[in-house]
Amino acid sequence: MKKALTLRRSWILLLALLVALSLLFASTRQRRRIEDGTGERRLAPVLERVLQWRQGPAVPVIVRVRTDVFEADWQARQLEGRSSHNMLESVGAYRAQLRPEQLQMLLRSDWVEYITLDPPVRTSESRAEREGSTLTDFLKIIGSYYTRVKGDEGAIVVFDSGIQPHADLDSPRIRMDFTSGRAVRVRVDDDDFEDEDEDEDEDRKSPDEYGHGTHVAGIIAGEGKKSGGRNRGVSQADLIDIRVINGEGWGVTSNLIKAIDWAIANRDRYDIRIANLSLGHPPLESYRDDPLCAAVRRMVEAGIVTVVSAGNLGKTNGHPRIYGGITSPGIEPSVITVGAINNSGTLSHLDDLATSYSSRGPTIDGLFKPDISAPGNSIPSTAAKGSKLTLKGADSTADEYYLTLSGSSMATAFVTGTVALMLDENEKLTPHVVKTILMLTAAKLPLPHLFEQGNGMVNALAAVQMAKNVDVRKRKLKRDIDPYWLLPLQEDVNCRRDPDYCERIWVGGALAYADTVLFSPLVSAPSLKLWGSSVVWADQLSWEKDPKLSWGGGFFDSRSRIWQDASFWSDGFIWADSSLARAGILGADGFIWTDGFFWVDGSFWSDALLPSATELSAHEVRGDP
C-alpha cells in the first residue's frame, strides 16, 4: 500500500512537472512569437515596450490579419454599405488606436498575424549648403541632357506634399489629397497662381503648403520657362499629384498606404507607369513584416516602376557616419532605392562625394541598398510660393520661382525622370527590367563607399540607349551599346575636337543585389575589384571595339537569371559568407546601427518616433469618430 502511494505521488509530481514544463514551453513559444525573427513574430520591436506600460495612451497601429478573415469582412462591408475607412486593402490590415491592454488582447487572437506602429512618414530634404549650379548642369552630369524626349512615357504619380501651380509645370492631370485619411479630389485654378502679387489672396490655402512636392516635381518634369531653360527638369512626363504630406512636412503611413491603393486601382485609367516616393520612415522591422513595403511591392507587381528615397539617416550628432539607415519603404527589395551624391560643384564624376546625410546600406535585413545614386546636394528647382520651405530657406532662394534644396528626395526625382525617358523609348519595359538596366549602366564613382553610391551614379544616356534596344518579349538585346560616352567639362566644347576637355563616362558593367555581384566581360579580375574606396573603375575595365563583344548581352540572354524574379530578388544576406563580406567592403570607417543603439539608446529616432506617434489623436489623423 505504501509502495502504491509512493508511486502515485511520483506520478502526480511527474504530471505537475509536465504541466509546468508545458506552461513554460507555451510561455516561451508565445514570447518567441513576439520577439524572434524566424517568421513567427507577431509584434514589431518598437511596440514591445508599449506592452510594459501599465497605463498608457493609445498608439496608432496597423494590425495585419489572416487573409480569409480580412476578405470576409471586406465583402460583408461592401454588401452592407458599411465603412471600410480603416481597412488597408493592399496589405490585408486594419489601422487603429490601441492601448497596451488592447494590444495584449489582440496578441491572444489566432486571426491576428502581425501588429506594428503606424508611424509618421517624412520627406527627405534638408537646407541647401550652397548655390551656383543650374538644374541643367545636373542633367549634363547624369546624361539626360543629351537624350531625346518624345513624351510617350505615361503618367508619374508623385506621393508628396502637393504640387503648386507654377509657370514651369503643366497642371497635374489629377490631384488627390490623402492627408486626412480619406481620398479627397482637389481642384485648383492654375491661372490664379501664375505671376500673382505678394499681397493678393494671402488667406488662400496652397495645394503645397510645405513646398517639397513642387520642388520634386520640377526636377522630374519642369520646363524651365522662368529660367530661360537653365532649370528644366529631366523629362516631359505628365504628373499626378497625390498629397500625403501636410504643411509641416510629415504624413501618416496608413494614409500613404491608402494613397498607394488608389494609384493601383487607377493605374489603367490614368496610365500610371511610374511612382515617386521621396519620403519614408525609419526601419522598424524586416521588409517582410513592414506594411508600407507590402504596399509598394504590390504597386511594383501591378506594373508601376516605383522609385524611393534611401532617406537622410546617414549621421547623427554623435555618429558622423552611420551604416544601415535605409528607410522604409526603401528597404523593400523590389523598389528602386536612391541615395544622394555631392557633385562638388563640378561636372566631373571623379570628385563626387557621398553626402553626409544620405542613408547608407545595408538594409535592416542585411540586403544591399541603395540600388543607385544621383545628384542630391544643392539642387535648384521649382518653388511653391509662400510654402514653409520657401519661407524657411528664403536666403537659399535664387528668385521667387526657384528654391535650392538638398536630400535623397532630390536624387530620387532625377532617377524618376530617367525612368520616364526609358519608358519613352520602350513602353514594354517591366519594373524589373527597368531596375536592372539602371543598375547595370550606372557609372561607378571612385570615392563614395559601395553602401553610399549603390551600383553607381545614374547614367541616363546609357540607360535610355539600352532601354531602346531591349526586346522584353524575346528576352535579349537587339544590339549592344557603347560602354562609355563623352561628357564635355566646359561650355562650348566639342569632344571630338577637344577630347582632353571631356570625361569618359563608363557604364558600370557590374550589378550588385542581395549578397551577389554579377560582372560583364567589360570588367577584368571581377572577384577582386569592387567600386568605391578610391577605386577608379575605368582602370578595372578591359574593352576593345570588337563587334563580337557584347558587354551587356550576357545579362539579357534569355537564360540569364535576371529574367527570373524569384532568383534575382533572393532573400540572401550580405553577411552570410558572401563575396561582398569576404572582400571586406565595410571596413572600419563607420558605425553600424545595432539593436542596442537603435532601440535602447534612442539618441536618434527611437525616442522621437514613438512619442510623436502617440501625440496623433484619431480625429487629428484620420477624422475617425
XYZ file of C-alpha atoms in Angstrom:
625
model
C 0.000 0.000 0.000
C 2.778 2.336 0.986
C 4.605 1.476 -2.224
C 1.485 2.194 -4.284
C 1.029 5.548 -2.531
C 4.632 6.460 -3.207
C 4.193 5.510 -6.866
C 1.012 7.579 -7.061
C 2.782 10.599 -5.571
C 5.567 10.142 -8.085
C 3.050 10.158 -10.941
C 1.429 13.303 -9.520
C 4.792 15.017 -9.224
C 5.692 13.939 -12.749
C 2.352 15.191 -14.047
C 2.852 18.503 -12.244
C 6.309 18.780 -13.705
C 4.973 18.085 -17.211
C 2.262 20.715 -16.743
C 4.853 23.213 -15.533
C 7.128 22.441 -18.463
C 4.161 22.705 -20.827
C 3.251 26.123 -19.451
C 6.857 27.206 -19.615
C 7.094 25.988 -23.201
C 3.856 27.772 -24.100
C 5.135 30.961 -22.493
C 8.464 30.632 -24.283
C 6.710 29.925 -27.568
C 4.461 32.955 -27.118
C 7.466 35.102 -26.257
C 9.251 33.810 -29.348
C 6.228 34.665 -31.445
C 6.657 38.228 -30.223
C 10.424 38.529 -30.039
C 12.305 36.421 -32.573
C 12.851 36.912 -36.302
C 12.009 33.433 -37.542
C 8.806 34.477 -39.263
C 6.639 33.870 -36.182
C 6.992 37.394 -34.835
C 3.602 38.962 -34.185
C 4.609 42.318 -32.701
C 7.002 44.928 -34.065
C 10.019 45.502 -31.808
C 9.170 49.179 -31.392
C 5.845 48.193 -29.756
C 7.301 45.700 -27.279
C 7.968 48.394 -24.695
C 4.375 49.598 -25.085
C 3.248 46.283 -23.572
C 5.230 47.169 -20.448
C 3.120 50.242 -19.800
C 0.536 49.576 -17.061
C -1.485 52.568 -18.094
C -0.508 54.226 -21.292
C -2.051 56.246 -24.105
C -3.403 54.623 -27.217
C -0.863 54.380 -30.004
C -1.601 54.308 -33.750
C -1.047 50.796 -35.066
C -1.564 48.670 -38.179
C -2.963 45.197 -37.494
C -2.499 42.551 -40.185
C -4.986 39.689 -40.006
C -5.499 36.356 -41.713
C -6.437 36.705 -45.374
C -9.706 34.792 -45.025
C -10.824 36.967 -42.098
C -9.984 40.199 -43.909
C -11.624 39.206 -47.200
C -14.812 38.058 -45.484
C -15.053 41.334 -43.560
C -14.297 43.370 -46.697
C -17.027 41.653 -48.710
C -19.532 41.968 -45.873
C -18.871 45.695 -45.543
C -19.305 46.206 -49.279
C -22.631 44.321 -49.318
C -23.965 46.069 -46.225
C -22.720 49.515 -47.216
C -20.607 49.874 -44.076
C -17.475 51.996 -43.945
C -14.153 50.424 -44.868
C -12.252 53.595 -43.992
C -9.855 51.915 -41.560
C -9.187 48.886 -43.773
C -5.927 48.811 -45.753
C -6.818 46.595 -48.681
C -3.375 46.164 -50.256
C -1.845 44.770 -47.047
C -4.865 42.956 -45.543
C -4.775 45.062 -42.393
C -6.681 47.492 -40.192
C -5.462 50.739 -38.697
C -6.498 51.636 -35.180
C -5.612 53.465 -31.973
C -4.972 50.850 -29.266
C -3.986 50.918 -25.599
C -1.463 48.414 -24.172
C -4.176 46.133 -22.762
C -5.881 46.039 -26.160
C -2.612 45.032 -27.790
C -2.282 42.189 -25.283
C -5.794 41.035 -26.093
C -5.179 41.044 -29.841
C -1.977 39.029 -29.448
C -4.076 36.240 -27.928
C -6.241 36.053 -31.065
C -5.374 33.430 -33.656
C -6.606 35.624 -36.521
C -4.089 38.396 -35.822
C -0.860 37.842 -37.764
C 1.192 40.941 -37.013
C 0.901 44.321 -35.274
C 3.175 47.257 -35.981
C 3.285 51.001 -35.433
C 1.519 53.363 -37.828
C 4.452 55.803 -37.875
C 4.855 59.269 -39.336
C 6.464 59.435 -42.786
C 8.668 62.382 -43.548
C 10.213 63.930 -46.626
C 13.946 63.516 -47.261
C 15.249 67.047 -47.780
C 17.474 69.494 -45.915
C 18.613 73.067 -46.291
C 20.966 73.665 -49.181
C 24.637 74.095 -48.337
C 25.485 76.247 -51.338
C 24.150 77.643 -54.594
C 25.589 78.157 -58.043
C 24.751 75.211 -60.288
C 21.680 75.171 -62.503
C 19.401 72.182 -62.912
C 20.730 71.835 -66.460
C 24.230 71.240 -65.042
C 22.925 68.205 -63.186
C 21.178 66.945 -66.323
C 24.571 67.006 -68.055
C 26.145 65.075 -65.167
C 23.648 62.210 -65.433
C 23.492 62.357 -69.252
C 19.779 63.085 -69.653
C 20.666 66.447 -71.216
C 21.845 64.554 -74.308
C 18.760 62.354 -74.739
C 15.737 62.855 -76.953
C 12.293 63.235 -75.368
C 9.116 62.154 -77.159
C 6.640 62.449 -74.295
C 5.077 58.968 -74.527
C 6.117 57.634 -71.135
C 2.736 57.610 -69.400
C 1.997 59.336 -66.110
C 4.098 59.666 -62.965
C 2.298 59.688 -59.637
C 4.114 61.886 -57.111
C 3.345 60.950 -53.499
C 4.373 64.091 -51.665
C 3.208 67.387 -50.161
C 1.365 68.505 -53.284
C 2.288 70.381 -56.453
C 1.566 74.087 -56.571
C 0.761 75.635 -59.951
C 3.940 77.062 -61.455
C 4.864 78.526 -64.810
C 7.402 75.697 -65.266
C 4.935 72.908 -64.550
C 1.989 71.667 -66.560
C -1.083 71.231 -64.409
C -1.219 67.668 -62.994
C -3.828 65.507 -64.705
C -5.443 64.879 -61.352
C -4.904 65.995 -57.754
C -5.818 63.871 -54.734
C -5.360 64.661 -51.044
C -4.988 61.793 -48.536
C -3.640 63.778 -45.578
C -6.982 63.492 -43.773
C -7.032 59.732 -44.250
C -9.775 59.942 -46.870
C -9.476 60.371 -50.622
C -10.334 63.993 -51.469
C -10.340 65.275 -55.038
C -8.630 68.685 -55.196
C -9.464 71.277 -57.818
C -7.052 74.151 -58.393
C -7.307 77.020 -60.855
C -3.744 77.303 -62.161
C -4.358 80.763 -63.582
C -4.930 82.107 -60.080
C -1.372 81.214 -59.077
C 0.599 82.396 -62.098
C 2.547 85.637 -61.532
C 0.396 86.626 -58.548
C 1.398 89.634 -56.446
C 2.742 89.100 -52.944
C -0.182 90.889 -51.251
C -3.012 89.180 -53.090
C -5.021 86.226 -51.778
C -2.892 85.806 -48.652
C -5.509 83.637 -46.942
C -5.940 81.164 -49.764
C -4.686 77.655 -48.999
C -1.911 76.469 -51.301
C -2.050 72.949 -52.771
C 1.543 72.589 -51.488
C 1.820 74.255 -48.082
C 5.159 72.613 -47.310
C 6.858 73.119 -50.701
C 8.627 69.776 -51.066
C 6.381 68.211 -53.719
C 6.629 71.212 -56.053
C 10.428 71.095 -55.852
C 10.486 67.347 -56.608
C 8.041 67.819 -59.490
C 10.295 70.439 -61.082
C 13.263 68.050 -61.127
C 11.149 65.339 -62.721
C 9.342 67.376 -65.355
C 9.932 71.125 -65.041
C 10.079 73.109 -68.293
C 12.489 75.810 -67.085
C 10.449 78.661 -68.595
C 11.215 81.157 -65.825
C 14.954 80.452 -66.026
C 15.395 80.595 -69.783
C 15.719 76.801 -69.820
C 18.552 76.687 -67.265
C 16.388 74.954 -64.653
C 14.432 72.497 -66.756
C 13.720 69.012 -65.441
C 14.701 65.576 -66.688
C 11.572 64.619 -68.645
C 8.300 65.943 -70.037
C 6.105 63.400 -68.294
C 2.555 64.001 -67.140
C 2.274 64.217 -63.372
C -0.419 63.054 -60.979
C -0.397 64.915 -57.674
C -1.088 62.697 -54.632
C -0.803 64.695 -51.415
C 0.213 62.590 -48.398
C 2.473 65.116 -46.607
C 0.983 68.011 -44.656
C 2.141 71.604 -44.277
C 4.604 70.623 -41.552
C 6.442 68.093 -43.680
C 5.056 64.793 -42.391
C 2.222 62.368 -43.011
C 0.930 59.043 -41.694
C 1.920 55.645 -43.025
C -1.613 54.265 -43.229
C -2.730 57.309 -45.234
C 0.146 56.701 -47.633
C -0.932 53.067 -47.987
C -4.450 54.274 -48.796
C -2.995 56.552 -51.469
C -0.974 53.665 -52.928
C -4.151 51.570 -53.081
C -5.781 54.389 -55.062
C -2.862 54.514 -57.512
C -3.017 50.754 -58.093
C -6.790 50.848 -58.625
C -6.454 53.728 -61.117
C -3.338 52.525 -62.913
C -5.054 51.789 -66.226
C -7.499 54.672 -66.021
C -4.728 57.288 -65.811
C -1.932 55.297 -67.485
C 0.206 55.363 -64.346
C 3.614 53.860 -65.165
C 5.909 55.364 -62.502
C 5.663 56.322 -58.831
C 7.974 58.713 -56.949
C 8.180 58.460 -53.148
C 10.709 60.976 -51.820
C 9.737 60.132 -48.254
C 9.835 57.357 -45.661
C 10.159 56.416 -42.005
C 12.976 54.748 -40.015
C 13.105 50.962 -40.426
C 11.044 49.333 -37.668
C 11.093 45.724 -38.858
C 12.023 43.435 -41.735
C 10.545 44.320 -45.120
C 8.674 41.001 -44.861
C 6.594 42.421 -41.982
C 6.528 46.102 -42.932
C 3.046 47.059 -44.251
C 4.378 50.000 -46.253
C 6.829 47.664 -48.006
C 3.959 45.289 -48.764
C 2.022 48.172 -50.320
C 4.836 49.350 -52.604
C 5.634 45.742 -53.535
C 2.045 45.373 -54.708
C 2.470 48.553 -56.742
C 5.531 47.068 -58.480
C 3.629 43.839 -59.116
C 0.903 45.954 -60.759
C 3.497 47.161 -63.297
C 4.312 50.556 -61.764
C 8.046 51.347 -61.593
C 8.492 52.551 -58.005
C 11.375 54.900 -57.136
C 12.021 55.588 -53.441
C 14.473 57.733 -51.478
C 17.050 55.999 -49.277
C 16.393 58.561 -46.535
C 18.548 61.083 -44.708
C 19.620 58.970 -41.710
C 23.304 58.872 -42.604
C 24.534 60.644 -39.490
C 23.678 61.900 -36.017
C 25.382 64.448 -33.805
C 27.319 61.683 -32.085
C 27.933 59.491 -35.125
C 29.047 61.351 -38.273
C 28.816 58.233 -40.450
C 26.178 55.570 -39.870
C 25.560 52.431 -41.921
C 22.272 50.537 -42.026
C 19.889 53.527 -42.011
C 17.932 52.884 -45.244
C 14.380 53.991 -44.521
C 11.099 52.271 -45.297
C 9.868 51.651 -47.968
C 13.377 51.860 -49.432
C 14.239 48.600 -47.640
C 11.840 46.728 -49.926
C 13.900 44.722 -52.476
C 11.629 45.290 -55.484
C 11.701 49.114 -55.482
C 14.499 51.316 -56.824
C 16.150 52.903 -53.783
C 18.160 56.083 -54.403
C 20.975 57.675 -52.405
C 22.293 61.237 -52.724
C 25.692 62.326 -54.079
C 27.521 65.658 -53.698
C 28.940 66.618 -57.099
C 31.376 69.116 -55.542
C 30.240 71.906 -57.858
C 31.767 70.339 -60.984
C 30.541 68.292 -63.917
C 33.254 65.668 -63.452
C 32.450 62.373 -61.714
C 35.991 61.994 -60.361
C 35.483 64.347 -57.406
C 31.966 63.226 -56.498
C 31.490 62.584 -52.789
C 28.851 60.887 -50.700
C 26.644 63.359 -48.891
C 26.975 63.073 -45.120
C 23.237 62.830 -44.519
C 22.093 60.297 -47.147
C 21.257 56.896 -45.619
C 23.820 54.168 -46.169
C 23.197 50.462 -46.586
C 22.770 47.682 -45.893
C 19.092 47.401 -45.002
C 17.755 46.244 -41.651
C 17.603 42.767 -43.266
C 21.254 42.951 -44.310
C 20.449 43.345 -48.018
C 22.346 45.525 -50.491
C 20.984 49.074 -50.773
C 20.813 51.752 -52.075
C 20.369 50.444 -55.595
C 21.636 53.581 -57.302
C 22.570 57.192 -56.559
C 22.038 60.594 -58.149
C 22.864 64.253 -57.518
C 21.264 65.373 -54.275
C 23.244 68.330 -52.968
C 22.186 71.952 -53.556
C 19.622 71.235 -56.265
C 17.650 74.219 -57.658
C 14.074 73.543 -58.714
C 10.576 74.991 -58.752
C 9.465 76.821 -55.600
C 5.976 76.716 -54.099
C 5.352 80.365 -53.354
C 4.530 81.039 -49.701
C 5.259 77.461 -48.623
C 7.081 76.604 -45.412
C 10.297 75.522 -47.151
C 10.309 78.638 -49.330
C 9.944 80.942 -46.332
C 12.357 78.888 -44.221
C 15.002 78.897 -46.914
C 14.476 82.424 -48.179
C 18.228 83.042 -48.128
C 18.674 79.952 -50.341
C 16.193 81.067 -52.986
C 17.649 82.378 -56.224
C 14.418 84.211 -57.031
C 10.722 83.850 -56.411
C 10.388 80.949 -58.850
C 13.166 78.609 -57.668
C 14.377 77.108 -54.410
C 17.613 75.227 -53.672
C 17.353 72.099 -51.509
C 19.474 69.052 -50.691
C 18.486 65.476 -49.868
C 17.889 61.983 -51.151
C 14.451 63.311 -52.133
C 16.076 65.347 -54.875
C 18.229 62.421 -56.007
C 15.124 60.240 -56.256
C 13.467 62.720 -58.594
C 16.433 62.544 -61.021
C 16.066 58.765 -61.224
C 12.288 59.000 -61.644
C 12.768 61.380 -64.572
C 15.310 58.974 -66.074
C 12.811 56.104 -65.825
C 10.337 58.271 -67.740
C 12.901 58.710 -70.537
C 13.447 54.936 -70.643
C 9.729 54.198 -70.930
C 9.516 56.951 -73.521
C 11.801 54.806 -75.707
C 10.358 51.396 -74.812
C 6.909 51.170 -73.272
C 7.170 47.385 -72.894
C 9.774 47.560 -70.134
C 8.673 45.978 -66.864
C 9.656 47.425 -63.456
C 12.116 44.572 -63.047
C 13.870 45.215 -66.365
C 13.949 48.985 -65.746
C 15.705 48.436 -62.435
C 18.200 46.009 -63.973
C 19.127 48.466 -66.734
C 19.570 51.340 -64.280
C 21.868 49.328 -62.013
C 23.855 47.779 -64.873
C 24.522 51.063 -66.697
C 25.188 53.172 -63.574
C 28.592 54.878 -63.560
C 30.811 53.626 -60.724
C 32.261 56.510 -58.694
C 35.790 56.277 -57.265
C 35.246 57.900 -53.861
C 31.852 57.071 -52.304
C 31.553 53.768 -50.458
C 29.670 50.878 -52.043
C 26.870 51.336 -49.495
C 26.719 55.068 -50.259
C 26.596 55.128 -54.058
C 24.881 51.770 -54.564
C 25.546 50.489 -58.079
C 26.782 53.958 -59.007
C 25.603 57.308 -60.323
C 22.541 57.094 -62.558
C 23.683 57.093 -66.203
C 20.617 58.287 -68.069
C 22.159 58.401 -71.546
C 23.345 54.781 -71.409
C 20.164 53.613 -69.655
C 17.930 55.144 -72.322
C 20.038 53.628 -75.119
C 19.896 50.186 -73.533
C 16.169 50.504 -72.837
C 15.604 51.247 -76.503
C 17.392 48.028 -77.504
C 15.943 45.541 -75.005
C 13.438 43.118 -76.508
C 11.357 42.104 -73.488
C 9.321 39.515 -75.365
C 12.360 37.679 -76.772
C 14.440 38.387 -73.661
C 17.516 39.720 -75.381
C 19.293 42.868 -76.547
C 18.649 43.726 -80.182
C 22.110 45.297 -80.246
C 24.647 46.309 -77.646
C 25.531 49.886 -76.731
C 28.905 51.554 -76.351
C 30.323 51.189 -72.848
C 31.050 54.917 -72.472
C 30.100 58.368 -73.657
C 31.976 61.677 -73.551
C 30.916 64.422 -71.138
C 32.092 67.974 -72.015
C 33.521 69.538 -68.854
C 33.319 73.103 -70.177
C 30.828 75.123 -72.167
C 31.043 75.030 -75.967
C 33.451 72.081 -76.029
C 33.303 69.638 -78.914
C 34.530 66.308 -77.567
C 35.588 65.066 -80.995
C 37.894 68.046 -81.474
C 38.917 68.548 -77.822
C 38.823 65.172 -76.038
C 41.151 66.492 -73.326
C 38.323 68.700 -72.064
C 35.913 65.793 -71.827
C 35.469 62.872 -69.445
C 34.647 59.303 -70.414
C 31.559 58.185 -68.514
C 31.751 54.393 -68.427
C 28.824 52.113 -67.790
C 29.383 50.015 -64.686
C 29.133 46.614 -66.287
C 28.629 45.060 -62.842
C 25.486 44.625 -60.837
C 25.140 44.137 -57.064
C 21.988 42.901 -55.362
C 21.258 40.971 -52.159
C 24.591 39.210 -51.478
C 25.711 38.810 -55.084
C 27.757 40.749 -57.620
C 27.444 39.900 -61.328
C 30.144 41.073 -63.750
C 30.140 41.535 -67.518
C 33.084 40.776 -69.838
C 33.791 44.509 -69.623
C 35.294 44.064 -66.135
C 38.698 42.453 -65.518
C 39.502 40.388 -62.403
C 35.956 40.747 -61.063
C 36.442 38.798 -57.858
C 38.973 41.326 -56.590
C 37.591 44.602 -57.887
C 34.790 46.480 -56.169
C 33.835 50.093 -56.726
C 34.317 52.854 -54.190
C 37.127 53.339 -51.656
C 39.263 55.314 -54.158
C 38.985 52.648 -56.866
C 38.911 54.268 -60.320
C 36.501 51.992 -62.123
C 37.842 52.807 -65.584
C 41.153 51.252 -64.555
C 39.388 47.932 -63.980
C 37.780 47.772 -67.415
C 39.020 45.898 -70.437
C 37.274 46.762 -73.696
C 38.215 46.843 -77.332
C 35.991 47.942 -80.154
C 35.191 44.403 -81.186
C 31.784 43.882 -82.849
C 31.672 40.392 -81.346
C 31.944 41.680 -77.780
C 28.629 42.476 -76.110
C 29.298 43.701 -72.586
C 25.583 43.761 -71.742
C 24.316 40.875 -73.841
C 25.111 38.204 -71.281
C 22.853 39.883 -68.747
C 19.923 39.938 -71.141
C 20.365 36.463 -72.589
C 17.084 34.557 -72.387
C 18.704 32.098 -69.961
C 20.074 34.810 -67.680
C 18.948 34.800 -64.062
C 17.802 38.435 -64.278
C 14.615 37.303 -66.021
C 13.734 35.097 -63.044
C 12.348 37.445 -60.436
C 12.367 34.863 -57.654
C 16.065 34.226 -58.211
C 17.020 37.811 -58.843
C 15.370 39.176 -55.713
C 16.522 36.359 -53.460
C 16.465 36.963 -49.721
C 20.196 36.480 -49.397
C 22.123 38.275 -46.686
C 25.269 40.262 -47.267
C 26.816 38.921 -44.071
C 26.229 35.236 -44.943
C 29.736 34.395 -46.137
C 29.179 36.175 -49.419
C 31.767 37.519 -51.801
C 30.927 41.008 -50.562
C 31.614 40.109 -46.941
C 34.873 38.356 -47.807
C 36.017 41.424 -49.703
C 35.702 43.459 -46.517
C 33.742 46.217 -48.221
C 32.513 47.765 -44.996
C 35.839 48.198 -43.278
C 36.032 50.243 -40.094
C 35.154 53.668 -41.396
C 31.699 53.942 -39.932
C 29.226 52.954 -37.252
C 26.757 50.126 -37.830
C 23.288 50.509 -36.381
C 22.704 47.767 -33.825
C 19.596 46.841 -31.903
C 21.135 48.384 -28.795
C 21.736 51.710 -30.455
C 18.555 51.891 -32.460
C 16.035 50.703 -29.893
C 17.589 51.337 -26.475
C 19.887 54.324 -26.720
C 17.326 56.327 -28.620
C 19.828 59.053 -29.411
C 18.432 59.337 -32.905
C 14.949 58.073 -33.817
C 13.748 55.581 -31.246
C 12.618 58.009 -28.538
C 11.465 60.607 -31.018
C 9.403 58.252 -33.136
C 7.032 56.750 -30.591
C 6.085 59.956 -28.731
C 5.437 61.756 -31.998
C 3.116 58.942 -32.979
C 1.250 58.838 -29.657
C 0.528 62.548 -29.896
C -1.533 61.933 -33.026
C -5.111 61.536 -31.910
C -7.662 59.697 -34.004
C -9.596 62.761 -35.041
C -6.416 64.667 -35.958
C -5.036 61.924 -38.165
C -7.995 60.230 -39.730
C -11.155 62.062 -38.833
C -12.419 58.973 -37.010
C -15.442 59.305 -34.715
